[in-house]
Amino acid sequence: MCLLTVVAAVPVTGCGSGREAVERPAAVRGDEQRADPEVERRAAEKAALDAYSGYLAASRTASRRSDPRAPELTRFLADPLLTRVRWSIREAKEHGAMRTGTLKSDPTVTAVSLDSNPATVEIQDCLDTTGYRLVYAKDQRVVPGTGGGRHFATATAARYPDGRWLINSSAAHRDQPC
């Protein structure tokens, strides 16, 4: 099902190159003093990783309840990812399935771009879905062909005009074990 793909798109430590690309924020106009670029970068990384963790938790909760309209999804996700996650949960529900179990994640930031519009943070993860299953809601049997494993995933967090960092894209790389 697609929810695993969406959730699996999240990055994990140990799967990346270890390099970070950091772009400096644009200078502030007027007499305002510019914040320390390193402080800004660290704050962006923390906010993006918080949004990513929130995305995984909200997706798991919404999937377990088979609720594609769960309000917590909009606290951490933006389109086009929000629509993909909702569609995946709706598809599973229509087929009598839901997600259950534990998803393990240890994300890391691979790039920060504070000069882009919107500012973005790239995240990678090595998701462990061995304990996270798609099961039939009626009898808890595992849906055939939906076994878990460990695979590489990526996600992008963007800072929106209201200041929130939201995850707006993710990709699972099932062909890249980690």
mmCIF file with all atom_site columns, N, CA, C and O in Angstrom, residues 21-59:
data_model
loop_
_atom_site.group_PDB
_atom_site.id
_atom_site.type_symbol
_atom_site.label_atom_id
_atom_site.label_alt_id
_atom_site.label_comp_id
_atom_site.label_asym_id
_atom_site.label_entity_id
_atom_site.label_seq_id
_atom_site.pdbx_PDB_ins_code
_atom_site.Cartn_x
_atom_site.Cartn_y
_atom_site.Cartn_z
_atom_site.occupancy
_atom_site.B_iso_or_equiv
_atom_site.pdbx_formal_charge
_atom_site.auth_seq_id
_atom_site.auth_comp_id
_atom_site.auth_asym_id
_atom_site.auth_atom_id
_atom_site.pdbx_PDB_model_num
ATOM 1   N N  . ALA A 1 21 ? 25.364 20.315 2.726  1.00 0.00 ? 21 ALA A N  1
ATOM 2   C CA . ALA A 1 21 ? 25.420 21.530 1.926  1.00 0.00 ? 21 ALA A CA 1
ATOM 3   C C  . ALA A 1 21 ? 24.607 22.577 2.670  1.00 0.00 ? 21 ALA A C  1
ATOM 4   O O  . ALA A 1 21 ? 23.446 22.364 2.952  1.00 0.00 ? 21 ALA A O  1
ATOM 5   N N  . VAL A 1 22 ? 25.239 23.678 2.988  1.00 0.00 ? 22 VAL A N  1
ATOM 6   C CA . VAL A 1 22 ? 24.552 24.721 3.741  1.00 0.00 ? 22 VAL A CA 1
ATOM 7   C C  . VAL A 1 22 ? 24.651 26.014 2.963  1.00 0.00 ? 22 VAL A C  1
ATOM 8   O O  . VAL A 1 22 ? 25.730 26.434 2.570  1.00 0.00 ? 22 VAL A O  1
ATOM 9   N N  . GLU A 1 23 ? 23.521 26.624 2.726  1.00 0.00 ? 23 GLU A N  1
ATOM 10  C CA . GLU A 1 23 ? 23.499 27.924 2.089  1.00 0.00 ? 23 GLU A CA 1
ATOM 11  C C  . GLU A 1 23 ? 23.188 28.967 3.145  1.00 0.00 ? 23 GLU A C  1
ATOM 12  O O  . GLU A 1 23 ? 22.351 28.752 4.002  1.00 0.00 ? 23 GLU A O  1
ATOM 13  N N  . ARG A 1 24 ? 23.837 30.080 3.052  1.00 0.00 ? 24 ARG A N  1
ATOM 14  C CA . ARG A 1 24 ? 23.642 31.155 4.029  1.00 0.00 ? 24 ARG A CA 1
ATOM 15  C C  . ARG A 1 24 ? 22.344 31.903 3.748  1.00 0.00 ? 24 ARG A C  1
ATOM 16  O O  . ARG A 1 24 ? 21.970 32.075 2.602  1.00 0.00 ? 24 ARG A O  1
ATOM 17  N N  . PRO A 1 25 ? 21.688 32.407 4.802  1.00 0.00 ? 25 PRO A N  1
ATOM 18  C CA . PRO A 1 25 ? 20.471 33.195 4.593  1.00 0.00 ? 25 PRO A CA 1
ATOM 19  C C  . PRO A 1 25 ? 20.796 34.524 3.929  1.00 0.00 ? 25 PRO A C  1
ATOM 20  O O  . PRO A 1 25 ? 21.895 35.051 4.083  1.00 0.00 ? 25 PRO A O  1
ATOM 21  N N  . ALA A 1 26 ? 19.853 35.047 3.199  1.00 0.00 ? 26 ALA A N  1
ATOM 22  C CA . ALA A 1 26 ? 20.027 36.339 2.541  1.00 0.00 ? 26 ALA A CA 1
ATOM 23  C C  . ALA A 1 26 ? 20.132 37.439 3.598  1.00 0.00 ? 26 ALA A C  1
ATOM 24  O O  . ALA A 1 26 ? 19.580 37.333 4.684  1.00 0.00 ? 26 ALA A O  1
ATOM 25  N N  . ALA A 1 27 ? 20.847 38.482 3.252  1.00 0.00 ? 27 ALA A N  1
ATOM 26  C CA . ALA A 1 27 ? 20.994 39.602 4.181  1.00 0.00 ? 27 ALA A CA 1
ATOM 27  C C  . ALA A 1 27 ? 19.636 40.238 4.432  1.00 0.00 ? 27 ALA A C  1
ATOM 28  O O  . ALA A 1 27 ? 18.780 40.299 3.554  1.00 0.00 ? 27 ALA A O  1
ATOM 29  N N  . VAL A 1 28 ? 19.465 40.727 5.644  1.00 0.00 ? 28 VAL A N  1
ATOM 30  C CA . VAL A 1 28 ? 18.216 41.377 6.029  1.00 0.00 ? 28 VAL A CA 1
ATOM 31  C C  . VAL A 1 28 ? 18.256 42.817 5.553  1.00 0.00 ? 28 VAL A C  1
ATOM 32  O O  . VAL A 1 28 ? 19.267 43.495 5.651  1.00 0.00 ? 28 VAL A O  1
ATOM 33  N N  . ARG A 1 29 ? 17.144 43.314 5.021  1.00 0.00 ? 29 ARG A N  1
ATOM 34  C CA . ARG A 1 29 ? 17.071 44.688 4.536  1.00 0.00 ? 29 ARG A CA 1
ATOM 35  C C  . ARG A 1 29 ? 16.961 45.671 5.703  1.00 0.00 ? 29 ARG A C  1
ATOM 36  O O  . ARG A 1 29 ? 16.498 45.329 6.767  1.00 0.00 ? 29 ARG A O  1
ATOM 37  N N  . GLY A 1 30 ? 17.359 46.880 5.450  1.00 0.00 ? 30 GLY A N  1
ATOM 38  C CA . GLY A 1 30 ? 17.186 47.933 6.445  1.00 0.00 ? 30 GLY A CA 1
ATOM 39  C C  . GLY A 1 30 ? 18.245 47.885 7.518  1.00 0.00 ? 30 GLY A C  1
ATOM 40  O O  . GLY A 1 30 ? 19.339 47.387 7.335  1.00 0.00 ? 30 GLY A O  1
ATOM 41  N N  . ASP A 1 31 ? 17.897 48.438 8.675  1.00 0.00 ? 31 ASP A N  1
ATOM 42  C CA . ASP A 1 31 ? 18.833 48.546 9.781  1.00 0.00 ? 31 ASP A CA 1
ATOM 43  C C  . ASP A 1 31 ? 18.853 47.323 10.677 1.00 0.00 ? 31 ASP A C  1
ATOM 44  O O  . ASP A 1 31 ? 19.619 47.270 11.636 1.00 0.00 ? 31 ASP A O  1
ATOM 45  N N  . GLU A 1 32 ? 17.993 46.345 10.392 1.00 0.00 ? 32 GLU A N  1
ATOM 46  C CA . GLU A 1 32 ? 17.944 45.159 11.241 1.00 0.00 ? 32 GLU A CA 1
ATOM 47  C C  . GLU A 1 32 ? 19.269 44.408 11.146 1.00 0.00 ? 32 GLU A C  1
ATOM 48  O O  . GLU A 1 32 ? 19.882 44.353 10.106 1.00 0.00 ? 32 GLU A O  1
ATOM 49  N N  . GLN A 1 33 ? 19.684 43.857 12.248 1.00 0.00 ? 33 GLN A N  1
ATOM 50  C CA . GLN A 1 33 ? 20.903 43.064 12.240 1.00 0.00 ? 33 GLN A CA 1
ATOM 51  C C  . GLN A 1 33 ? 20.579 41.650 11.842 1.00 0.00 ? 33 GLN A C  1
ATOM 52  O O  . GLN A 1 33 ? 19.550 41.108 12.218 1.00 0.00 ? 33 GLN A O  1
ATOM 53  N N  . ARG A 1 34 ? 21.473 41.073 11.088 1.00 0.00 ? 34 ARG A N  1
ATOM 54  C CA . ARG A 1 34 ? 21.301 39.705 10.634 1.00 0.00 ? 34 ARG A CA 1
ATOM 55  C C  . ARG A 1 34 ? 21.684 38.747 11.754 1.00 0.00 ? 34 ARG A C  1
ATOM 56  O O  . ARG A 1 34 ? 22.675 38.933 12.443 1.00 0.00 ? 34 ARG A O  1
ATOM 57  N N  . ALA A 1 35 ? 20.879 37.708 11.922 1.00 0.00 ? 35 ALA A N  1
ATOM 58  C CA . ALA A 1 35 ? 21.164 36.699 12.942 1.00 0.00 ? 35 ALA A CA 1
ATOM 59  C C  . ALA A 1 35 ? 22.406 35.914 12.534 1.00 0.00 ? 35 ALA A C  1
ATOM 60  O O  . ALA A 1 35 ? 22.761 35.851 11.356 1.00 0.00 ? 35 ALA A O  1
ATOM 61  N N  . ASP A 1 36 ? 23.040 35.301 13.497 1.00 0.00 ? 36 ASP A N  1
ATOM 62  C CA . ASP A 1 36 ? 24.200 34.460 13.239 1.00 0.00 ? 36 ASP A CA 1
ATOM 63  C C  . ASP A 1 36 ? 23.777 33.328 12.298 1.00 0.00 ? 36 ASP A C  1
ATOM 64  O O  . ASP A 1 36 ? 22.864 32.567 12.621 1.00 0.00 ? 36 ASP A O  1
ATOM 65  N N  . PRO A 1 37 ? 24.414 33.205 11.138 1.00 0.00 ? 37 PRO A N  1
ATOM 66  C CA . PRO A 1 37 ? 24.022 32.173 10.160 1.00 0.00 ? 37 PRO A CA 1
ATOM 67  C C  . PRO A 1 37 ? 24.074 30.751 10.737 1.00 0.00 ? 37 PRO A C  1
ATOM 68  O O  . PRO A 1 37 ? 23.234 29.924 10.389 1.00 0.00 ? 37 PRO A O  1
ATOM 69  N N  . GLU A 1 38 ? 25.022 30.488 11.591 1.00 0.00 ? 38 GLU A N  1
ATOM 70  C CA . GLU A 1 38 ? 25.125 29.143 12.177 1.00 0.00 ? 38 GLU A CA 1
ATOM 71  C C  . GLU A 1 38 ? 23.943 28.866 13.112 1.00 0.00 ? 38 GLU A C  1
ATOM 72  O O  . GLU A 1 38 ? 23.395 27.766 13.136 1.00 0.00 ? 38 GLU A O  1
ATOM 73  N N  . VAL A 1 39 ? 23.534 29.873 13.868 1.00 0.00 ? 39 VAL A N  1
ATOM 74  C CA . VAL A 1 39 ? 22.380 29.735 14.757 1.00 0.00 ? 39 VAL A CA 1
ATOM 75  C C  . VAL A 1 39 ? 21.119 29.517 13.922 1.00 0.00 ? 39 VAL A C  1
ATOM 76  O O  . VAL A 1 39 ? 20.292 28.658 14.244 1.00 0.00 ? 39 VAL A O  1
ATOM 77  N N  . GLU A 1 40 ? 20.979 30.281 12.844 1.00 0.00 ? 40 GLU A N  1
ATOM 78  C CA . GLU A 1 40 ? 19.823 30.115 11.956 1.00 0.00 ? 40 GLU A CA 1
ATOM 79  C C  . GLU A 1 40 ? 19.791 28.715 11.353 1.00 0.00 ? 40 GLU A C  1
ATOM 80  O O  . GLU A 1 40 ? 18.736 28.094 11.266 1.00 0.00 ? 40 GLU A O  1
ATOM 81  N N  . ARG A 1 41 ? 20.944 28.228 10.918 1.00 0.00 ? 41 ARG A N  1
ATOM 82  C CA . ARG A 1 41 ? 21.026 26.900 10.310 1.00 0.00 ? 41 ARG A CA 1
ATOM 83  C C  . ARG A 1 41 ? 20.621 25.823 11.313 1.00 0.00 ? 41 ARG A C  1
ATOM 84  O O  . ARG A 1 41 ? 19.823 24.945 11.007 1.00 0.00 ? 41 ARG A O  1
ATOM 85  N N  . ARG A 1 42 ? 21.164 25.916 12.534 1.00 0.00 ? 42 ARG A N  1
ATOM 86  C CA . ARG A 1 42 ? 20.822 24.916 13.565 1.00 0.00 ? 42 ARG A CA 1
ATOM 87  C C  . ARG A 1 42 ? 19.343 24.961 13.914 1.00 0.00 ? 42 ARG A C  1
ATOM 88  O O  . ARG A 1 42 ? 18.712 23.926 14.111 1.00 0.00 ? 42 ARG A O  1
ATOM 89  N N  . ALA A 1 43 ? 18.770 26.163 13.985 1.00 0.00 ? 43 ALA A N  1
ATOM 90  C CA . ALA A 1 43 ? 17.334 26.300 14.282 1.00 0.00 ? 43 ALA A CA 1
ATOM 91  C C  . ALA A 1 43 ? 16.497 25.688 13.158 1.00 0.00 ? 43 ALA A C  1
ATOM 92  O O  . ALA A 1 43 ? 15.498 25.010 13.418 1.00 0.00 ? 43 ALA A O  1
ATOM 93  N N  . ALA A 1 44 ? 16.905 25.896 11.918 1.00 0.00 ? 44 ALA A N  1
ATOM 94  C CA . ALA A 1 44 ? 16.186 25.316 10.780 1.00 0.00 ? 44 ALA A CA 1
ATOM 95  C C  . ALA A 1 44 ? 16.273 23.789 10.811 1.00 0.00 ? 44 ALA A C  1
ATOM 96  O O  . ALA A 1 44 ? 15.278 23.098 10.578 1.00 0.00 ? 44 ALA A O  1
ATOM 97  N N  . GLU A 1 45 ? 17.452 23.267 11.099 1.00 0.00 ? 45 GLU A N  1
ATOM 98  C CA . GLU A 1 45 ? 17.627 21.806 11.189 1.00 0.00 ? 45 GLU A CA 1
ATOM 99  C C  . GLU A 1 45 ? 16.715 21.216 12.259 1.00 0.00 ? 45 GLU A C  1
ATOM 100 O O  . GLU A 1 45 ? 16.034 20.216 12.027 1.00 0.00 ? 45 GLU A O  1
ATOM 101 N N  . LYS A 1 46 ? 16.702 21.841 13.438 1.00 0.00 ? 46 LYS A N  1
ATOM 102 C CA . LYS A 1 46 ? 15.877 21.335 14.535 1.00 0.00 ? 46 LYS A CA 1
ATOM 103 C C  . LYS A 1 46 ? 14.397 21.389 14.175 1.00 0.00 ? 46 LYS A C  1
ATOM 104 O O  . LYS A 1 46 ? 13.661 20.420 14.383 1.00 0.00 ? 46 LYS A O  1
ATOM 105 N N  . ALA A 1 47 ? 13.948 22.508 13.617 1.00 0.00 ? 47 ALA A N  1
ATOM 106 C CA . ALA A 1 47 ? 12.539 22.647 13.251 1.00 0.00 ? 47 ALA A CA 1
ATOM 107 C C  . ALA A 1 47 ? 12.146 21.623 12.186 1.00 0.00 ? 47 ALA A C  1
ATOM 108 O O  . ALA A 1 47 ? 11.064 21.029 12.249 1.00 0.00 ? 47 ALA A O  1
ATOM 109 N N  . ALA A 1 48 ? 13.023 21.391 11.217 1.00 0.00 ? 48 ALA A N  1
ATOM 110 C CA . ALA A 1 48 ? 12.736 20.421 10.150 1.00 0.00 ? 48 ALA A CA 1
ATOM 111 C C  . ALA A 1 48 ? 12.684 18.999 10.704 1.00 0.00 ? 48 ALA A C  1
ATOM 112 O O  . ALA A 1 48 ? 11.786 18.222 10.357 1.00 0.00 ? 48 ALA A O  1
ATOM 113 N N  . LEU A 1 49 ? 13.621 18.651 11.577 1.00 0.00 ? 49 LEU A N  1
ATOM 114 C CA . LEU A 1 49 ? 13.614 17.306 12.170 1.00 0.00 ? 49 LEU A CA 1
ATOM 115 C C  . LEU A 1 49 ? 12.401 17.113 13.073 1.00 0.00 ? 49 LEU A C  1
ATOM 116 O O  . LEU A 1 49 ? 11.818 16.016 13.113 1.00 0.00 ? 49 LEU A O  1
ATOM 117 N N  . ASP A 1 50 ? 11.989 18.165 13.784 1.00 0.00 ? 50 ASP A N  1
ATOM 118 C CA . ASP A 1 50 ? 10.763 18.088 14.592 1.00 0.00 ? 50 ASP A CA 1
ATOM 119 C C  . ASP A 1 50 ? 9.550  17.847 13.701 1.00 0.00 ? 50 ASP A C  1
ATOM 120 O O  . ASP A 1 50 ? 8.669  17.045 14.025 1.00 0.00 ? 50 ASP A O  1
ATOM 121 N N  . ALA A 1 51 ? 9.479  18.554 12.568 1.00 0.00 ? 51 ALA A N  1
ATOM 122 C CA . ALA A 1 51 ? 8.368  18.372 11.629 1.00 0.00 ? 51 ALA A CA 1
ATOM 123 C C  . ALA A 1 51 ? 8.386  16.954 11.060 1.00 0.00 ? 51 ALA A C  1
ATOM 124 O O  . ALA A 1 51 ? 7.337  16.324 10.919 1.00 0.00 ? 51 ALA A O  1
ATOM 125 N N  . TYR A 1 52 ? 9.561  16.453 10.782 1.00 0.00 ? 52 TYR A N  1
ATOM 126 C CA . TYR A 1 52 ? 9.693  15.103 10.236 1.00 0.00 ? 52 TYR A CA 1
ATOM 127 C C  . TYR A 1 52 ? 9.208  14.049 11.245 1.00 0.00 ? 52 TYR A C  1
ATOM 128 O O  . TYR A 1 52 ? 8.438  13.153 10.908 1.00 0.00 ? 52 TYR A O  1
ATOM 129 N N  . SER A 1 53 ? 9.653  14.172 12.477 1.00 0.00 ? 53 SER A N  1
ATOM 130 C CA . SER A 1 53 ? 9.201  13.242 13.523 1.00 0.00 ? 53 SER A CA 1
ATOM 131 C C  . SER A 1 53 ? 7.694  13.342 13.716 1.00 0.00 ? 53 SER A C  1
ATOM 132 O O  . SER A 1 53 ? 7.013  12.327 13.888 1.00 0.00 ? 53 SER A O  1
ATOM 133 N N  . GLY A 1 54 ? 7.173  14.570 13.677 1.00 0.00 ? 54 GLY A N  1
ATOM 134 C CA . GLY A 1 54 ? 5.734  14.770 13.784 1.00 0.00 ? 54 GLY A CA 1
ATOM 135 C C  . GLY A 1 54 ? 4.995  14.144 12.618 1.00 0.00 ? 54 GLY A C  1
ATOM 136 O O  . GLY A 1 54 ? 3.921  13.545 12.791 1.00 0.00 ? 54 GLY A O  1
ATOM 137 N N  . TYR A 1 55 ? 5.565  14.248 11.432 1.00 0.00 ? 55 TYR A N  1
ATOM 138 C CA . TYR A 1 55 ? 4.978  13.633 10.234 1.00 0.00 ? 55 TYR A CA 1
ATOM 139 C C  . TYR A 1 55 ? 4.858  12.126 10.396 1.00 0.00 ? 55 TYR A C  1
ATOM 140 O O  . TYR A 1 55 ? 3.793  11.546 10.143 1.00 0.00 ? 55 TYR A O  1
ATOM 141 N N  . LEU A 1 56 ? 5.927  11.493 10.845 1.00 0.00 ? 56 LEU A N  1
ATOM 142 C CA . LEU A 1 56 ? 5.885  10.040 11.031 1.00 0.00 ? 56 LEU A CA 1
ATOM 143 C C  . LEU A 1 56 ? 4.846  9.648  12.088 1.00 0.00 ? 56 LEU A C  1
ATOM 144 O O  . LEU A 1 56 ? 4.053  8.725  11.883 1.00 0.00 ? 56 LEU A O  1
ATOM 145 N N  . ALA A 1 57 ? 4.846  10.348 13.203 1.00 0.00 ? 57 ALA A N  1
ATOM 146 C CA . ALA A 1 57 ? 3.901  10.028 14.283 1.00 0.00 ? 57 ALA A CA 1
ATOM 147 C C  . ALA A 1 57 ? 2.458  10.267 13.838 1.00 0.00 ? 57 ALA A C  1
ATOM 148 O O  . ALA A 1 57 ? 1.578  9.436  14.077 1.00 0.00 ? 57 ALA A O  1
ATOM 149 N N  . ALA A 1 58 ? 2.199  11.403 13.195 1.00 0.00 ? 58 ALA A N  1
ATOM 150 C CA . ALA A 1 58 ? 0.840  11.719 12.744 1.00 0.00 ? 58 ALA A CA 1
ATOM 151 C C  . ALA A 1 58 ? 0.369  10.718 11.692 1.00 0.00 ? 58 ALA A C  1
ATOM 152 O O  . ALA A 1 58 ? -0.789 10.290 11.710 1.00 0.00 ? 58 ALA A O  1
ATOM 153 N N  . SER A 1 59 ? 1.257  10.329 10.797 1.00 0.00 ? 59 SER A N  1
ATOM 154 C CA . SER A 1 59 ? 0.897  9.350  9.761  1.00 0.00 ? 59 SER A CA 1
ATOM 155 C C  . SER A 1 59 ? 0.571  7.997  10.374 1.00 0.00 ? 59 SER A C  1
ATOM 156 O O  . SER A 1 59 ? -0.399 7.346  9.973  1.00 0.00 ? 59 SER A O  1
#
